[in-house]
Short mmCIF file of C-alpha atoms and ligand atoms in Angstrom, two decimals:
data_model
loop_
_atom_site.label_atom_id
_atom_site.label_comp_id
_atom_site.label_asym_id
_atom_site.label_seq_id
_atom_site.Cartn_x
_atom_site.Cartn_y
_atom_site.Cartn_z
CA MET A 20 3.63 -38.93 -8.63
CA ALA A 21 4.75 -35.29 -9.02
CA GLU A 22 4.11 -33.14 -5.92
CA GLU A 23 1.13 -30.89 -6.50
CA LYS A 24 1.94 -27.18 -6.70
CA GLN A 25 0.70 -24.88 -3.90
CA LYS A 26 -1.76 -22.31 -5.24
CA TYR A 27 -1.78 -18.55 -4.61
CA ALA A 28 -3.50 -15.66 -6.36
CA VAL A 29 -4.41 -11.95 -6.42
CA ILE A 30 -8.10 -10.95 -6.71
CA GLY A 31 -9.17 -7.49 -7.86
CA TRP A 32 -11.09 -5.59 -10.52
CA PRO A 33 -9.47 -4.62 -12.79
CA ILE A 34 -6.54 -6.89 -12.33
CA GLU A 35 -4.85 -7.45 -15.64
CA HIS A 36 -2.13 -4.90 -14.93
CA SER A 37 -1.04 -6.50 -11.65
CA ALA A 38 2.67 -7.41 -11.60
CA SER A 39 2.17 -9.53 -8.42
CA PRO A 40 2.21 -12.88 -10.32
CA GLN A 41 5.62 -12.19 -11.89
CA MET A 42 6.98 -11.01 -8.48
CA HIS A 43 5.64 -13.94 -6.44
CA ASN A 44 6.34 -16.67 -9.02
CA ALA A 45 10.00 -15.41 -9.11
CA GLY A 46 10.04 -15.53 -5.36
CA PHE A 47 8.78 -19.09 -5.22
CA ARG A 48 11.31 -20.22 -7.91
CA ALA A 49 14.19 -18.56 -6.02
CA SER A 50 13.15 -20.28 -2.83
CA GLY A 51 12.63 -23.70 -4.42
CA ILE A 52 8.95 -23.71 -3.41
CA LYS A 53 6.62 -25.57 -5.83
CA ALA A 54 3.89 -22.99 -6.13
CA VAL A 55 2.05 -20.95 -8.70
CA TYR A 56 0.44 -17.51 -8.27
CA GLU A 57 -2.21 -16.25 -10.69
CA ARG A 58 -4.41 -13.23 -11.34
CA ILE A 59 -8.14 -13.77 -10.84
CA ALA A 60 -10.38 -11.02 -12.24
CA THR A 61 -13.04 -10.55 -9.62
CA PRO A 62 -15.88 -8.08 -10.18
CA PRO A 63 -17.60 -6.98 -6.91
CA ALA A 64 -20.68 -9.10 -7.58
CA LYS A 65 -18.48 -12.22 -7.82
CA LEU A 66 -16.43 -11.69 -4.66
CA SER A 67 -18.27 -14.21 -2.54
CA ALA A 68 -18.33 -16.91 -5.28
CA THR A 69 -14.64 -16.37 -6.04
CA ILE A 70 -13.70 -16.81 -2.36
CA ASP A 71 -15.70 -20.08 -2.20
CA LYS A 72 -13.90 -21.32 -5.34
CA LEU A 73 -10.46 -20.48 -4.00
CA ILE A 74 -11.27 -22.39 -0.80
CA ASP A 75 -12.62 -25.40 -2.69
CA LYS A 76 -9.59 -25.53 -4.96
CA GLY A 77 -7.28 -25.58 -1.99
CA PHE A 78 -5.56 -22.18 -2.42
CA ARG A 79 -3.10 -21.55 0.41
CA GLY A 80 -3.51 -17.79 0.25
CA TRP A 81 -4.19 -14.79 -1.91
CA ASN A 82 -3.75 -11.06 -2.17
CA VAL A 83 -6.65 -8.76 -2.27
CA THR A 84 -6.59 -5.48 -4.13
CA VAL A 85 -8.94 -2.67 -5.23
CA PRO A 86 -11.93 -2.65 -4.80
CA HIS A 87 -12.16 -5.55 -2.29
CA LYS A 88 -9.79 -4.67 0.55
CA GLU A 89 -12.64 -3.73 2.87
CA ALA A 90 -15.36 -5.92 1.36
CA VAL A 91 -13.49 -9.16 2.06
CA ILE A 92 -13.45 -8.58 5.84
CA PRO A 93 -16.91 -10.29 6.49
CA PHE A 94 -15.59 -13.46 4.82
CA LEU A 95 -12.68 -13.89 7.25
CA ASP A 96 -12.53 -16.14 10.31
CA ASP A 97 -9.83 -14.06 11.84
CA ILE A 98 -8.12 -10.65 11.22
CA SER A 99 -4.84 -9.18 12.45
CA PRO A 100 -5.11 -6.17 14.73
CA GLU A 101 -3.55 -3.85 12.22
CA ALA A 102 -5.96 -4.94 9.38
CA GLU A 103 -8.86 -4.64 11.76
CA LEU A 104 -8.03 -1.08 12.78
CA ALA A 105 -7.34 -0.01 9.19
CA GLY A 106 -10.43 -1.73 7.92
CA SER A 107 -8.33 -3.01 5.09
CA VAL A 108 -7.03 -6.48 4.08
CA ASN A 109 -4.63 -7.17 1.26
CA THR A 110 -3.46 -10.64 2.22
CA ILE A 111 -5.39 -13.79 3.19
CA ALA A 112 -3.71 -16.94 4.46
CA VAL A 113 -5.66 -20.20 4.72
CA SER A 114 -4.87 -22.51 7.58
CA ASN A 115 -6.94 -25.65 8.39
CA GLY A 116 -9.70 -24.23 6.22
CA ARG A 117 -9.81 -20.96 8.17
CA LEU A 118 -9.19 -17.55 6.51
CA ARG A 119 -7.01 -15.07 8.30
CA GLY A 120 -6.65 -11.53 6.91
CA TYR A 121 -3.67 -9.23 7.20
CA SER A 122 -2.72 -5.79 5.87
CA THR A 123 0.87 -5.69 4.64
CA ASP A 124 0.60 -2.32 2.84
CA GLY A 125 1.80 -0.32 5.81
CA PHE A 126 4.78 -2.56 6.28
CA GLY A 127 5.49 -2.20 2.52
CA LEU A 128 5.33 1.58 2.71
CA GLU A 129 7.58 1.75 5.79
CA GLN A 130 10.20 -0.54 4.28
CA ALA A 131 10.16 1.41 1.06
CA ILE A 132 10.55 4.73 2.84
CA GLN A 133 13.26 3.27 5.09
CA GLU A 134 15.13 2.04 1.97
CA ALA A 135 14.71 5.30 -0.01
CA PHE A 136 15.25 7.84 2.78
CA HIS A 137 16.58 5.88 5.79
CA ILE A 138 13.67 7.12 7.89
CA PRO A 139 11.82 4.62 10.08
CA ALA A 140 8.39 5.19 11.48
CA ALA A 141 9.45 5.60 15.10
CA GLY A 142 10.03 9.14 16.22
CA HIS A 143 9.34 10.78 12.87
CA SER A 144 6.51 12.82 11.31
CA PHE A 145 4.60 11.83 8.16
CA PHE A 146 2.34 13.99 6.02
CA PHE A 147 -0.15 12.09 3.96
CA ILE A 148 -1.78 13.80 0.91
CA GLY A 149 -5.09 12.09 0.41
CA ALA A 150 -7.37 10.05 2.60
CA GLY A 151 -8.58 7.26 0.29
CA GLY A 152 -7.93 3.51 0.54
CA ALA A 153 -4.10 3.97 0.31
CA THR A 154 -3.83 6.17 3.38
CA LYS A 155 -6.43 4.16 5.28
CA ALA A 156 -4.35 0.98 4.73
CA THR A 157 -0.97 2.47 5.77
CA ALA A 158 -1.28 5.41 8.20
CA VAL A 159 -2.43 3.08 11.03
CA HIS A 160 0.74 1.07 10.57
CA TYR A 161 2.92 4.20 11.00
CA ALA A 162 1.01 5.10 14.18
CA ARG A 163 1.41 1.60 15.63
CA GLN A 164 5.17 1.63 14.81
CA GLY A 165 5.62 4.73 16.92
CA ALA A 166 5.42 7.66 14.44
CA ASP A 167 5.57 10.90 16.32
CA LYS A 168 3.03 12.77 14.18
CA ILE A 169 0.71 11.86 11.31
CA TRP A 170 -0.94 14.61 9.32
CA VAL A 171 -3.63 13.81 6.71
CA ILE A 172 -4.94 16.39 4.29
CA ASN A 173 -7.85 15.67 1.97
CA ARG A 174 -10.30 17.36 -0.28
CA THR A 175 -13.04 15.55 1.63
CA ILE A 176 -12.15 16.35 5.27
CA GLU A 177 -14.50 13.70 6.79
CA LYS A 178 -12.39 10.88 5.32
CA ALA A 179 -9.22 12.36 6.79
CA ARG A 180 -10.92 12.85 10.17
CA GLN A 181 -12.13 9.25 10.19
CA ILE A 182 -8.51 7.93 9.68
CA CYS A 183 -7.06 10.31 12.27
CA GLY A 184 -9.81 9.37 14.73
CA ILE A 185 -9.02 5.66 14.39
CA ILE A 186 -5.31 6.41 15.01
CA ASN A 187 -5.89 8.62 17.98
CA THR A 188 -8.25 6.18 19.63
CA ALA A 189 -5.93 3.24 18.97
CA THR A 190 -2.79 4.94 20.21
CA LYS A 191 -4.50 6.79 23.04
CA ALA A 192 -2.52 9.89 21.92
CA ASP A 193 -3.15 12.89 19.78
CA LYS A 194 -0.64 11.81 17.14
CA ALA A 195 -2.85 12.35 14.11
CA GLN A 196 -4.40 15.50 12.79
CA ALA A 197 -6.68 15.97 9.76
CA VAL A 198 -6.74 19.21 7.75
CA ALA A 199 -8.90 20.10 4.73
CA LEU A 200 -7.03 20.53 1.43
CA SER A 201 -8.65 23.92 1.11
CA GLU A 202 -7.01 25.14 4.36
CA GLN A 203 -3.59 25.70 2.88
CA LYS A 204 -2.48 28.14 5.58
CA LYS A 205 -3.15 25.48 8.21
CA TRP A 206 -1.23 22.64 6.51
CA GLN A 207 1.65 24.52 4.91
CA GLN A 208 3.43 24.77 8.19
CA LEU A 209 2.94 21.05 8.87
CA LEU A 210 4.08 20.17 5.39
CA ASN A 211 7.29 22.23 5.91
CA SER A 212 8.11 20.39 9.11
CA ALA A 213 7.25 16.79 8.09
CA ASP A 214 10.13 14.26 7.84
CA VAL A 215 8.40 12.54 4.90
CA ILE A 216 5.61 13.73 2.62
CA ILE A 217 3.54 10.79 1.19
CA GLN A 218 1.44 11.32 -1.90
CA ALA A 219 -1.48 8.89 -1.57
CA THR A 220 -4.18 10.26 -3.81
CA SER A 221 -5.03 8.88 -7.21
CA LEU A 222 -3.81 12.04 -8.92
CA GLY A 223 -0.78 11.37 -11.21
CA LEU A 224 -2.02 8.15 -12.66
CA LYS A 225 -2.78 10.16 -15.78
CA ASP A 226 -0.37 12.82 -17.18
CA ASP A 227 -3.08 15.45 -17.43
CA ASP A 228 -4.18 15.05 -13.82
CA PRO A 229 -3.89 18.25 -11.69
CA LEU A 230 -1.16 18.19 -9.00
CA PRO A 231 -2.46 17.00 -5.61
CA ILE A 232 -1.20 20.21 -4.01
CA PRO A 233 -0.13 23.48 -5.75
CA ALA A 234 3.46 23.27 -6.99
CA GLU A 235 4.45 26.41 -5.05
CA THR A 236 3.58 24.75 -1.72
CA ILE A 237 6.10 21.93 -2.17
CA PRO A 238 8.96 22.66 0.22
CA GLU A 239 12.64 22.49 -0.84
CA ASN A 240 14.85 19.55 0.18
CA LYS A 241 12.13 17.18 1.47
CA ASN A 242 11.75 13.42 1.35
CA ILE A 243 8.75 12.79 -0.86
CA TYR A 244 7.25 9.33 -1.52
CA ASP A 245 4.59 8.87 -4.25
CA MET A 246 2.56 5.71 -3.92
CA ILE A 247 1.92 5.74 -7.67
CA TYR A 248 4.35 3.46 -9.58
CA ARG A 249 5.78 6.11 -11.91
CA LEU A 250 7.60 9.43 -12.01
CA THR A 251 4.42 11.46 -11.56
CA PRO A 252 4.20 15.22 -12.40
CA PHE A 253 4.17 15.74 -8.60
CA LEU A 254 7.51 13.99 -8.21
CA GLN A 255 8.91 15.94 -11.09
CA GLU A 256 7.92 19.20 -9.44
CA ALA A 257 9.42 17.95 -6.16
CA ARG A 258 12.75 17.14 -7.95
CA LYS A 259 12.92 20.68 -9.28
CA ARG A 260 12.89 21.70 -5.59
CA ASN A 261 15.85 19.48 -4.71
CA CYS A 262 13.60 16.96 -2.93
CA GLN A 263 14.65 13.33 -2.55
CA THR A 264 11.90 11.32 -4.30
CA ALA A 265 10.77 7.76 -4.64
CA ALA A 266 7.84 6.13 -6.47
CA GLY A 267 5.60 3.25 -5.48
CA GLU A 268 7.57 0.13 -6.64
CA GLY A 269 9.28 -0.23 -3.29
CA MET A 270 5.94 -0.38 -1.49
CA LEU A 271 4.62 -2.97 -3.95
CA LEU A 272 7.76 -5.10 -3.46
CA TYR A 273 7.73 -5.02 0.32
CA GLN A 274 3.97 -5.57 0.79
CA GLY A 275 4.58 -8.65 -1.39
CA VAL A 276 7.63 -9.69 0.65
CA LYS A 277 5.55 -9.64 3.79
CA SER A 278 2.68 -11.55 2.16
CA PHE A 279 5.24 -14.19 0.98
CA GLU A 280 6.56 -14.61 4.48
CA LEU A 281 3.12 -14.90 6.02
CA TRP A 282 2.22 -17.69 3.56
CA THR A 283 5.47 -19.67 3.50
CA GLY A 284 6.99 -18.92 6.96
CA GLN A 285 10.28 -18.41 5.09
CA THR A 286 12.37 -15.24 4.51
CA ALA A 287 11.41 -13.88 1.10
CA PRO A 288 13.98 -13.67 -1.57
CA ALA A 289 13.47 -9.92 -1.90
CA GLU A 290 16.16 -9.33 -4.58
CA ALA A 291 14.73 -11.98 -6.94
CA MET A 292 11.28 -10.48 -6.38
CA ARG A 293 12.53 -6.95 -7.04
CA ARG A 294 14.17 -8.01 -10.30
CA ALA A 295 11.01 -9.73 -11.46
CA LEU A 296 8.90 -6.71 -10.57
CA LYS A 297 11.26 -4.40 -12.47
CA THR A 298 11.11 -6.52 -15.59
CA ALA A 299 7.30 -6.81 -15.34
CA MET A 300 6.92 -3.02 -14.94
CA ALA A 301 9.23 -2.28 -17.80
CA GLU A 302 7.34 -4.60 -20.09
CA ARG A 303 4.05 -2.98 -19.04
CA ASP A 304 5.17 0.59 -19.68
P1 LIG B 406 -9.34 4.65 -3.18
O1 LIG B 406 -10.07 4.35 -1.93
O2 LIG B 406 -9.37 3.59 -4.18
O3 LIG B 406 -7.92 5.14 -2.85
P2 LIG B 406 -10.63 7.11 -3.31
O4 LIG B 406 -11.29 6.89 -2.00
O5 LIG B 406 -11.39 7.73 -4.42
O6 LIG B 406 -10.05 5.85 -3.88
O7 LIG B 406 -9.29 7.94 -2.96
C1 LIG B 406 -8.58 8.66 -3.84
C2 LIG B 406 -7.89 9.81 -3.11
O8 LIG B 406 -7.49 10.76 -4.10
C3 LIG B 406 -8.84 10.53 -2.16
O9 LIG B 406 -7.99 11.14 -1.17
C4 LIG B 406 -9.41 11.61 -3.06
O10 LIG B 406 -9.93 12.74 -2.39
P3 LIG B 406 -11.40 12.72 -1.89
O11 LIG B 406 -11.47 11.77 -0.70
O12 LIG B 406 -11.72 14.13 -1.49
O13 LIG B 406 -12.26 12.22 -2.99
C5 LIG B 406 -8.17 12.00 -3.86
N1 LIG B 406 -8.53 12.63 -5.11
C6 LIG B 406 -8.91 12.06 -6.24
N2 LIG B 406 -9.20 13.00 -7.21
C7 LIG B 406 -8.94 14.19 -6.62
C8 LIG B 406 -8.97 15.61 -7.07
N3 LIG B 406 -9.35 15.83 -8.37
N4 LIG B 406 -8.62 16.52 -6.19
C9 LIG B 406 -8.28 16.24 -4.93
N5 LIG B 406 -8.21 14.99 -4.47
C10 LIG B 406 -8.53 14.01 -5.31
#
């Protein structure tokens, strides 16, 4: 009898644009693992029923994306310290019927920034623009990996303060500082001195979105990472100022690499996954 394929998935809403199936299926093929990874559209009202179904059907693990990264936490038996601190889970692994949640987004961002700019977390300063789910999921990782300073600016200051408060409590140090987007004088100096600027708002998904910060505030010759998977108007402005820039694909790849390794216990075939991701993105554009 043919060996049954292991089952994996990504749950989210909407989910049809996710390139994770192509990336993970290529990874499984390249590693000779008999497995299949699918997209499962999961509206918020169906989250609980979908999780039950995945367990019943014997799924080994799944990724969790917007809008469920926080909402899945009550369904878990166990959570990694980083995911717990961040209040964000993007990877679930099933072991003996128990669900363990992880957050691999911060690892993904750090690897992507290391690859693009050769700057690790430890000993460096990072300036996050935005304090939504993307910053929440990743800034804690930077703090735990020994970042020197983490600055978070946001239109809604309370959200930035909440993230910085979690970091400062967890690291027992005053590493993180929140500043309101409206207080440009206060953050301009910090922006100028940051080793990496990370664009983590949703602005730039659409071409007619405003820039997340005024063009004239973008410093010359900086390392700028945009979590959005395209050359955003913000990155275009940054390039005009001789900045080194990179867009979100690297983060998507490396969060997937880490998920793959958590599920399989094997080193992920990152180059095969990268190629599949590139092809999937090109077909989607
Ligand atoms: P998610 O949690 O899915 O990332 P979100 O919480 O709405 O979504 O976060 C989106 C980020 O983009 C936030 O930092 C948001 O700022 P607010 O927290 O003040 O809402 C930011 N953002 C979205 N539209 C914006 C705009 N027009 N101007 C400034 N910031 C904006």
